[in-house]
Short mmCIF file of C-alpha atoms and ligand atoms in Angstrom, two decimals:
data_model
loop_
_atom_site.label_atom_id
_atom_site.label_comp_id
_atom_site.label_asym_id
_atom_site.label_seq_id
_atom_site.Cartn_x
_atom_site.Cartn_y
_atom_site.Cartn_z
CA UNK T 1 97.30 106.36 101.19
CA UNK T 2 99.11 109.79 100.48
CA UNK T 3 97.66 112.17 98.35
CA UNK T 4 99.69 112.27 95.27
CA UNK T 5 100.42 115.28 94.97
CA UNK T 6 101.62 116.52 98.68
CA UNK T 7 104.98 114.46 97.45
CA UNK T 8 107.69 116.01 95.31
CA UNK T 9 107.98 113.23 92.83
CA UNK T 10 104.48 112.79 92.55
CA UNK T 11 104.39 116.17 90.83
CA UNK T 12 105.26 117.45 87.46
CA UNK T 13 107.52 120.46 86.71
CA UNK T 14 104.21 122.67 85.62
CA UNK T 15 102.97 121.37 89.23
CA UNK T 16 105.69 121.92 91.31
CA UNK T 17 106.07 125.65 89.89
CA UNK T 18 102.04 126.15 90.59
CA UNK T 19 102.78 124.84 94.46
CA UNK T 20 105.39 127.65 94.33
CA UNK T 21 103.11 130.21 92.76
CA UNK T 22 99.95 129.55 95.12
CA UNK T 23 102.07 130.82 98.04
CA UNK T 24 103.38 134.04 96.61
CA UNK T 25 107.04 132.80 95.23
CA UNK T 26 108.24 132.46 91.83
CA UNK T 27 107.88 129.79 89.40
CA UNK T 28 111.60 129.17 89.25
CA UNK T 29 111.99 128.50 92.62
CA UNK T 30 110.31 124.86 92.20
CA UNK T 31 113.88 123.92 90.22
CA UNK T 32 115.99 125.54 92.84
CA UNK T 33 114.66 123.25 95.69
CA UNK T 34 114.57 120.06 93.41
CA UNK T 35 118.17 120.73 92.63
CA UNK T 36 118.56 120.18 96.26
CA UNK T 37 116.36 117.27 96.79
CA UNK T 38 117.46 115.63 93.44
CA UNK T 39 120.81 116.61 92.55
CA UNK T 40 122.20 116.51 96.46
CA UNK T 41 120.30 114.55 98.06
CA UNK T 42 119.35 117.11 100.52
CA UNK T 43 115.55 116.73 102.30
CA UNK T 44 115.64 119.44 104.72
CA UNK T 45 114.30 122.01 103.73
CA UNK T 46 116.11 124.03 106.12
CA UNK T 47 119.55 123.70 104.21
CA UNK T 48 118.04 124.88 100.89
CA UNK T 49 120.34 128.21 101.69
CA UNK T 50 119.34 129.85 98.31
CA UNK T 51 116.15 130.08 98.94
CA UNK T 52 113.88 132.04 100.95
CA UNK T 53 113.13 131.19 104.75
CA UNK T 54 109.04 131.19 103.77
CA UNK T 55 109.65 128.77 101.58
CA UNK T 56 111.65 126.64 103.07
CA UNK T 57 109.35 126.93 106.29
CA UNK T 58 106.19 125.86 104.12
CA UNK T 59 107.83 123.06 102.20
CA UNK T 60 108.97 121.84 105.84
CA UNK T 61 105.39 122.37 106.18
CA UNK T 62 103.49 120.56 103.71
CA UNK T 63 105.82 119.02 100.89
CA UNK T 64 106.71 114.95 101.31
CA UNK T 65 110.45 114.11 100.72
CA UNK T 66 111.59 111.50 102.18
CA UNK T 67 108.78 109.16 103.95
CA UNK T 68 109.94 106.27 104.40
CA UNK T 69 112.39 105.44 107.03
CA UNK T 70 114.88 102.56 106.60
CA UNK T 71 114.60 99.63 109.00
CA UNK T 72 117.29 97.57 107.54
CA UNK T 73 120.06 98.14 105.17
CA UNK T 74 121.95 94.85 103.76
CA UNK T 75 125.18 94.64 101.63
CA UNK T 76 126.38 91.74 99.80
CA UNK T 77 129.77 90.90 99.29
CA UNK T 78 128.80 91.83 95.67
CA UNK T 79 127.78 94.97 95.67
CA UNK T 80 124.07 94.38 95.88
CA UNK T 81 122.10 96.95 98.65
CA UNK T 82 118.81 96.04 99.89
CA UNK T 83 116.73 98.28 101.25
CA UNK T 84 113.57 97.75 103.78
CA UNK T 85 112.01 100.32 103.97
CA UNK T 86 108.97 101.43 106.74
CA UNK T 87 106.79 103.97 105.11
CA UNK T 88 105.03 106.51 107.78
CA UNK T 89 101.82 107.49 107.80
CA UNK T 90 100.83 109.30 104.27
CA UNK T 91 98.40 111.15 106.22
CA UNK T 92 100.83 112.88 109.01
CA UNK T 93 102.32 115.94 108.21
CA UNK T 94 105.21 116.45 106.50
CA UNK T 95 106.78 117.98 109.70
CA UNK T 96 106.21 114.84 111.03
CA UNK T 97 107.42 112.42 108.29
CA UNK T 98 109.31 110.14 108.22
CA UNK T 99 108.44 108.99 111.59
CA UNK T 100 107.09 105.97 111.72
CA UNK T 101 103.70 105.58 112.82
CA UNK T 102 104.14 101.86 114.25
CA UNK T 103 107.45 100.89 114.59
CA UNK T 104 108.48 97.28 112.92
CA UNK T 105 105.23 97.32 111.42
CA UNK T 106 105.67 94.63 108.29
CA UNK T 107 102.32 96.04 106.74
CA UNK T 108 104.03 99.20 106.05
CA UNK T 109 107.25 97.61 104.52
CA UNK T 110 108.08 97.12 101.02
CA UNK T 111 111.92 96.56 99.75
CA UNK T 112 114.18 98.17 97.08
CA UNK T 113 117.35 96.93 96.00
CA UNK T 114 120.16 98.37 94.04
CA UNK T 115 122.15 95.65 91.58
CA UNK T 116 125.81 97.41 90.49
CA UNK T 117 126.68 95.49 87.19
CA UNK T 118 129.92 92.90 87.46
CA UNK T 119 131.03 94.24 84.53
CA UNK T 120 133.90 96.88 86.11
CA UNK T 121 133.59 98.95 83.02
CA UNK T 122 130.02 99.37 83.12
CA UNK T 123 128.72 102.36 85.14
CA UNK T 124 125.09 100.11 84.76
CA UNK T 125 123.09 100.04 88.09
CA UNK T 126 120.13 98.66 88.35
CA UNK T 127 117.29 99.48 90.93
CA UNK T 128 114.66 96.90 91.83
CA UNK T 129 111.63 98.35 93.55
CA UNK T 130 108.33 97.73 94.88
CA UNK T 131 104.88 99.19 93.18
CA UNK T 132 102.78 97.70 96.42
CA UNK T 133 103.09 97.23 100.09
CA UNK T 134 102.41 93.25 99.90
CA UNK T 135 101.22 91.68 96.90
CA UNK T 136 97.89 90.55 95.94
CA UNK T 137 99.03 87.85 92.97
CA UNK T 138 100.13 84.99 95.92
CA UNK T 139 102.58 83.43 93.77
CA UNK T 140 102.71 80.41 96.33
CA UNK T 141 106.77 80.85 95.94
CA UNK T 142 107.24 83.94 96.41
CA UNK T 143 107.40 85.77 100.08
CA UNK T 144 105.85 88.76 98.99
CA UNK T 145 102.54 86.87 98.36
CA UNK T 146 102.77 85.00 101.44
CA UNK T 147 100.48 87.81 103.12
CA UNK T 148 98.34 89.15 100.36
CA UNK T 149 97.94 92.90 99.91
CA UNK T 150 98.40 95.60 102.89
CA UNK T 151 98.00 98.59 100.33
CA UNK T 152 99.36 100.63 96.89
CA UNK T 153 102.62 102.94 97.03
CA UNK T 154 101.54 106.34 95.35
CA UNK T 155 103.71 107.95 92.37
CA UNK T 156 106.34 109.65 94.95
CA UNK T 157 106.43 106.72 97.17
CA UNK T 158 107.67 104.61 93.93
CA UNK T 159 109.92 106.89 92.52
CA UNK T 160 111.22 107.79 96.74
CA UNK T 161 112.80 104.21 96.31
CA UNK T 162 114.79 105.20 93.16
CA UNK T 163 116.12 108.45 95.09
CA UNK T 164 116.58 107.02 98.49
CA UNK T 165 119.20 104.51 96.65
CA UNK T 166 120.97 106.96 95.03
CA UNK T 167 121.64 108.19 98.09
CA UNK T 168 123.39 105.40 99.67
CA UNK T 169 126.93 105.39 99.95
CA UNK T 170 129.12 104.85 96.79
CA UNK T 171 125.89 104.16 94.41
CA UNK T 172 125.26 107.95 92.67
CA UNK T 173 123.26 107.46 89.56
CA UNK T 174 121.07 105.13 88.45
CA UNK T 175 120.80 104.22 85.49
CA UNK T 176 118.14 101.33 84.59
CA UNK T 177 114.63 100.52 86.95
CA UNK T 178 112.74 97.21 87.19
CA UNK T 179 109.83 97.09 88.57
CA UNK T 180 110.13 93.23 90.07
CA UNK T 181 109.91 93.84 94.16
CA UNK T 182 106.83 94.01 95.56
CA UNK T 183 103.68 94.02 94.00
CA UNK T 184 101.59 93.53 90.74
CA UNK T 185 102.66 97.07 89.06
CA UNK T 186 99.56 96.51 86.85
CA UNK T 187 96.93 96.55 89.46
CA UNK T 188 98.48 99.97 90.29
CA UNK T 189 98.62 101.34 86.91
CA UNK T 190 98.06 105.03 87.53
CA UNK T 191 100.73 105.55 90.06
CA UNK T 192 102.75 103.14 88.33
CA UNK T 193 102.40 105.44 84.93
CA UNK T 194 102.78 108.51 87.01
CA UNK T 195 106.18 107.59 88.26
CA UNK T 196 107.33 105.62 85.06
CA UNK T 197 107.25 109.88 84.10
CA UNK T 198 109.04 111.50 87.15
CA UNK T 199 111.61 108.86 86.65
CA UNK T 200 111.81 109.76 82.94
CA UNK T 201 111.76 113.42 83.58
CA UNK T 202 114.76 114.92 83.20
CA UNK T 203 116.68 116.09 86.12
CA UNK T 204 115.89 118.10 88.57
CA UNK T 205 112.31 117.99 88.29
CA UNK T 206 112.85 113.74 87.45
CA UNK T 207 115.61 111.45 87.93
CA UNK T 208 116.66 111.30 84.04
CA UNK T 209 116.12 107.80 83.53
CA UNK T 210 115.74 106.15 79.86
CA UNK T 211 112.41 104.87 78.87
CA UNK T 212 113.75 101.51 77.32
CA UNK T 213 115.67 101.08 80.57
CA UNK T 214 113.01 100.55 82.64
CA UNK T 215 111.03 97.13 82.67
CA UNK T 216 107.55 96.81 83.90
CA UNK T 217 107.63 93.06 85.54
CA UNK T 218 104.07 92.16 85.35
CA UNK T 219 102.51 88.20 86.06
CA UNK T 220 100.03 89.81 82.96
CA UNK T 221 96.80 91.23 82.76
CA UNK T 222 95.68 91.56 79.45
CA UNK T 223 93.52 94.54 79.76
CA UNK T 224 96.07 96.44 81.55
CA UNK T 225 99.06 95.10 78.95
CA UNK T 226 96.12 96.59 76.25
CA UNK T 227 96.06 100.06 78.36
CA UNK T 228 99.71 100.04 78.72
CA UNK T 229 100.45 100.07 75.70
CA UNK T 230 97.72 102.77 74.67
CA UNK T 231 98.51 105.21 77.06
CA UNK T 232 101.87 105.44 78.75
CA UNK T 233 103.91 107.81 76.30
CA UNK T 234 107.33 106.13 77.61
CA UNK T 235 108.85 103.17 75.80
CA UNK T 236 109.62 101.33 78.61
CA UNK T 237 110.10 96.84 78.29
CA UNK T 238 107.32 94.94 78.79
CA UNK T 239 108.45 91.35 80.52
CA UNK T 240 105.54 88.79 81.54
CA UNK T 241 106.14 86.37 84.70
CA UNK T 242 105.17 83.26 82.84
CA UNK T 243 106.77 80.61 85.05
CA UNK T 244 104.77 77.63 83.50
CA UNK T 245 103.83 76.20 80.36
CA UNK T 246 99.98 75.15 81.40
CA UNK T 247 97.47 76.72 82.24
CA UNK T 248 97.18 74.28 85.15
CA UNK T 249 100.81 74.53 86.65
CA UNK T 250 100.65 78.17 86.37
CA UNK T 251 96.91 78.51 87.99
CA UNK T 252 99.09 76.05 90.55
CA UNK T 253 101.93 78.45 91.14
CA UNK T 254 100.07 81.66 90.56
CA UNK T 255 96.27 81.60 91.99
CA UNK T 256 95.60 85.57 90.21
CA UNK T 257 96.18 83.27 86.55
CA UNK T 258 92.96 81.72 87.63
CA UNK T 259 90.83 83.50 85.07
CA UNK T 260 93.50 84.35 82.27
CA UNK T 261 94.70 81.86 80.09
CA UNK T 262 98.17 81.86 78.76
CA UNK T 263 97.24 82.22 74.94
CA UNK T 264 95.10 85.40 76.25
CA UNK T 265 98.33 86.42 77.61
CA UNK T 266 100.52 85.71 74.43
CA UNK T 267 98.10 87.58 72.28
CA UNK T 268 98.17 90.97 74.73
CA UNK T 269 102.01 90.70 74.42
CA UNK T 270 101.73 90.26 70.53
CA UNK T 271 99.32 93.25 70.69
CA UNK T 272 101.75 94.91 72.95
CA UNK T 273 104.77 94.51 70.14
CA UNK T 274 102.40 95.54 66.97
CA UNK T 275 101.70 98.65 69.03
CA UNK T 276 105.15 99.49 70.43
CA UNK T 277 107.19 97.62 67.95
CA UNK T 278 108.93 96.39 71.40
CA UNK T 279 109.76 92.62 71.91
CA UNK T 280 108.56 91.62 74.93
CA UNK T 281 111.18 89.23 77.66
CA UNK T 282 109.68 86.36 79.17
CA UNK T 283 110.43 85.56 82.80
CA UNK T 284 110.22 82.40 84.07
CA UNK T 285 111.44 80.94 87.43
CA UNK T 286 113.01 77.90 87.31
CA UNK T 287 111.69 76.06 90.70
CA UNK T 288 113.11 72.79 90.98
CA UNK T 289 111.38 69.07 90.22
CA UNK T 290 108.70 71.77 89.10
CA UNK T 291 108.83 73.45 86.03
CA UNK T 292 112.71 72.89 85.15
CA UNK T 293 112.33 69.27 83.44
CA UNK T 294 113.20 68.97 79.18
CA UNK T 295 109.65 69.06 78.44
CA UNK T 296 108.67 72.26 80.19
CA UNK T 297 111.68 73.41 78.05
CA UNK T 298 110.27 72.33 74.82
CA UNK T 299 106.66 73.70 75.45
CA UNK T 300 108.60 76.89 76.21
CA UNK T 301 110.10 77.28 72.61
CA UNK T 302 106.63 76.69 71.52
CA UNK T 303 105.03 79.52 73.34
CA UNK T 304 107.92 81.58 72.44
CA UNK T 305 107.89 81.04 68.87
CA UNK T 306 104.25 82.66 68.55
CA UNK T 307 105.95 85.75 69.45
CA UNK T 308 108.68 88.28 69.59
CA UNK T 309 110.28 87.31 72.90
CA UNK T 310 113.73 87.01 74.55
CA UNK T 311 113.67 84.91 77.80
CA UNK T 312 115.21 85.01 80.97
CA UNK T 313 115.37 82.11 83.22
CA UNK T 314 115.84 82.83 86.62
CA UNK T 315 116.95 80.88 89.60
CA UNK T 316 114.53 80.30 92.00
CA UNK T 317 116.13 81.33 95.78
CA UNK T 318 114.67 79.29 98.63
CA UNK T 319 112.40 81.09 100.90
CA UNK T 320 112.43 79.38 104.27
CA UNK T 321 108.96 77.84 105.15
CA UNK T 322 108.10 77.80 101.41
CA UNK T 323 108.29 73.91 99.45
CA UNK T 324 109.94 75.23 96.63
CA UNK T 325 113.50 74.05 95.57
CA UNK T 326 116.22 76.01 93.90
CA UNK T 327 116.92 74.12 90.58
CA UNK T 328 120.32 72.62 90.23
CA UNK T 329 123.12 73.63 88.16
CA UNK T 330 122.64 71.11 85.41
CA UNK T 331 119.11 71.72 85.10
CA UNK T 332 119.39 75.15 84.63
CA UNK T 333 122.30 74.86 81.80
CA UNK T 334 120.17 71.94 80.20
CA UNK T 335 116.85 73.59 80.40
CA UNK T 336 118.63 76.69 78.17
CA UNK T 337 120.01 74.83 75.95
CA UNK T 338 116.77 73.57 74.62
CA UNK T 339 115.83 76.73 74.02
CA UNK T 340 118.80 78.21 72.65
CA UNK T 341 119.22 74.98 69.92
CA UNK T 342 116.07 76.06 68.67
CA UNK T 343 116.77 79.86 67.82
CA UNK T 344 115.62 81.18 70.95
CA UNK T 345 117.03 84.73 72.82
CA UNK T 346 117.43 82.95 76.51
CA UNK T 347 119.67 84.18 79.07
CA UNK T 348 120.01 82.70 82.70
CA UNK T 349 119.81 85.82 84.84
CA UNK T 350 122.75 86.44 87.35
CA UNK T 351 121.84 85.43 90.84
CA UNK T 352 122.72 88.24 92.90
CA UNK T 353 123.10 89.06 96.47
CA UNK T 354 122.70 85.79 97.26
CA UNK T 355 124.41 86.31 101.03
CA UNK T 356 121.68 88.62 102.07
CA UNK T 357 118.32 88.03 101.72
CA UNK T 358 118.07 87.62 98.03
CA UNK T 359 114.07 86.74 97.02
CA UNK T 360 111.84 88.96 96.98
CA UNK T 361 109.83 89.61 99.76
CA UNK T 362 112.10 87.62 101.52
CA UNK T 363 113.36 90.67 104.03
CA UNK T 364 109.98 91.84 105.14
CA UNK T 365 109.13 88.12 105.77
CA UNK T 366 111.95 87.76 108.39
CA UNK T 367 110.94 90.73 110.16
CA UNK T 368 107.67 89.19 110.20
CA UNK T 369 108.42 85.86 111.09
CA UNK T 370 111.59 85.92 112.71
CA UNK T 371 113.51 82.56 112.60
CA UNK T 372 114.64 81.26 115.89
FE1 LIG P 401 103.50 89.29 93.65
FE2 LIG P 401 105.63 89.05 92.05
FE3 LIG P 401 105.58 87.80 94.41
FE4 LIG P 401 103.98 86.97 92.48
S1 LIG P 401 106.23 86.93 92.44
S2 LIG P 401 103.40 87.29 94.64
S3 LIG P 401 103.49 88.90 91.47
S4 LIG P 401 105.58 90.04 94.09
#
């Protein structure tokens, strides 16, 4: 993969001014060009008119932008964008980037969406991106998983997404990041870290982005919640993909849960909110005839009584060729209410963009597998 630091938002400020500085220009030049890149949106180097031709020629040269070329763009009728996005070869040039190196190549593809809130005084959106190209968890519901792992997105490639979507038309700013596309964000914890502090940065040499509004998704791996919580210097929220109340359902739906038990996992989080002082959200999928029933619900508010946790239920969306069900309505509404009668913080999550393809993993499948 790319080396981290040919992209712009794989560097820091101090590193960005040293890029300047080790081809003869000044230090304050680095903020110049990221006010372009950043502020409007501009990757050519050739329209940074401020600043000198050299420079522009050798970031045209050697500096990544924009690498990743979009291969579909979807729209819902609610606002929702979803982006698949090719990324070329980290290796070529940056001349040369984003070209792709193998057109409609799915092992190259990861997806980023943006989520608008409903609420029309709200200014809230949301971007979902991708840590991985693939995943290597193989939640056996989820199309991401479906193919294992075709590689890690460095620093800039992660934080690309973020920028790329605020440059679609009519989104601007955004203003909260959730790492729940593709990929296991823990098993790529140092470029994960890295860009959790580009997007925290503030602007130009970051995209200004709160700590606390930006979730690490992870399906929980208690060393890395332990390391997380040591070392990142950014309070971001913790949420662990439990999706079952056994060990055995969940080593069923999730085969990386194999060695980790789910008490293991309570205790990291519980270590995770002595350390941060953060409560931590529990996700869990609600797949129908599977884990939705009143019992599942009950062994829920067990689990979540041993610690400081909210919980979101989410809505399973069918992927085609998968056996999974969506839940129904009643379910769903029952299912929370057990919780929520016995003290629990549980929200059911907005399903949204449901007209395009919604799940994750679900766009890069088609293009793999086209229907039809
Ligand atoms: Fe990976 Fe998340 Fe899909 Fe599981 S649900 S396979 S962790 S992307």
């Amino acid at each position: 993969m790319d080396h981290p630091t040919d992209h712009v938002f794989g560097m820091s400020a101090d590193e960005l001014a040293a890029w300047c500085e080790r081809r003869g220009f000044e230090a304050y030049r680095a903020k110049q060009f990221m006010a372009h890149v950043v502020e409007r949106g501009v990757d050519d180097p050739a329209a940074w008119h401020n600043l000198p031709p050299a420079l522009r020629k050798a970031a045209a040269d050697a500096m990544h932008i924009r690498t990743g070329d979009t291969v579909e763009h979807q729209i819902a009728t609610d606002g929702t964008q979803k982006l698949l996005i090719e990324w070329g070869d980290p290796s070529a040039p940056a001349s040369a980037l984003p070209v792709l190196g193998q057109q409609g190549d799915p092992t190259r593809q990861t997806e980023c969406v943006m989520i608008p809130s409903l609420d029309p005084g709200s200014s809230r959106k949301t971007a979902c991106i991708s840590s991985q190209v693939g995943c290597p968890v193989g939640c056996r519901f989820c199309a991401s998983g479906l193919s294992g792992l075709d590689g890690n997105l460095s620093a800039g490639r992660i934080v690309e997404q973020v920028w790329q979507l605020e440059r679609l038309p009519g989104v601007g700013r955004i203003s909260n990041v959730v790492f729940m596309g593709m990929g296991e964000p823990l098993s790529n914890f140092n470029a994960v870290t890295d860009a959790i502090r580009t997007l925290t940065r503030p602007r130009p040499f970051g995209l200004g982005i709160g700590g606390r509004k930006i979730t690490v998704s992870t399906v929980g791996l208690p060393k890395y919640i332990n390391r997380l919580a040591a070392e990142l210097d950014v309070p971001v929220t913790l949420a662990l993909s439990l999706h079952a109340t056994s060990d055995e359902l969940r080593r069923e739906l999730i085969p990386w849960s194999e060695y980790t038990t789910i008490r293991e996992l309570l205790d990291a989080c519980s270590a995770w909110f002595k350390k941060t002082g953060r409560e931590i959200t529990l996700e869990y999928t609600l797949l129908g005839g599977t884990n939705d029933g009143t019992t599942d619900a009950k062994e829920l508010v067990r689990l979540s009584r041993t610690l400081r946790a909210n919980v979101n239920l989410i809505r399973y969306n069918e992927v085609e060729g998968l056996p999974y069900r969506r839940p129904a309505d009643a379910a769903v509404h029952g299912f929370q209410a057990v919780l929520r009668e016995a003290g629990i913080n549980c929200h059911i999550r907005a399903s949204r963009g449901r007209d395009i393809a919604a799940a994750c993993g679900q766009l890069r499948h088609e293009h793999e597998a086209p229907s039809g």
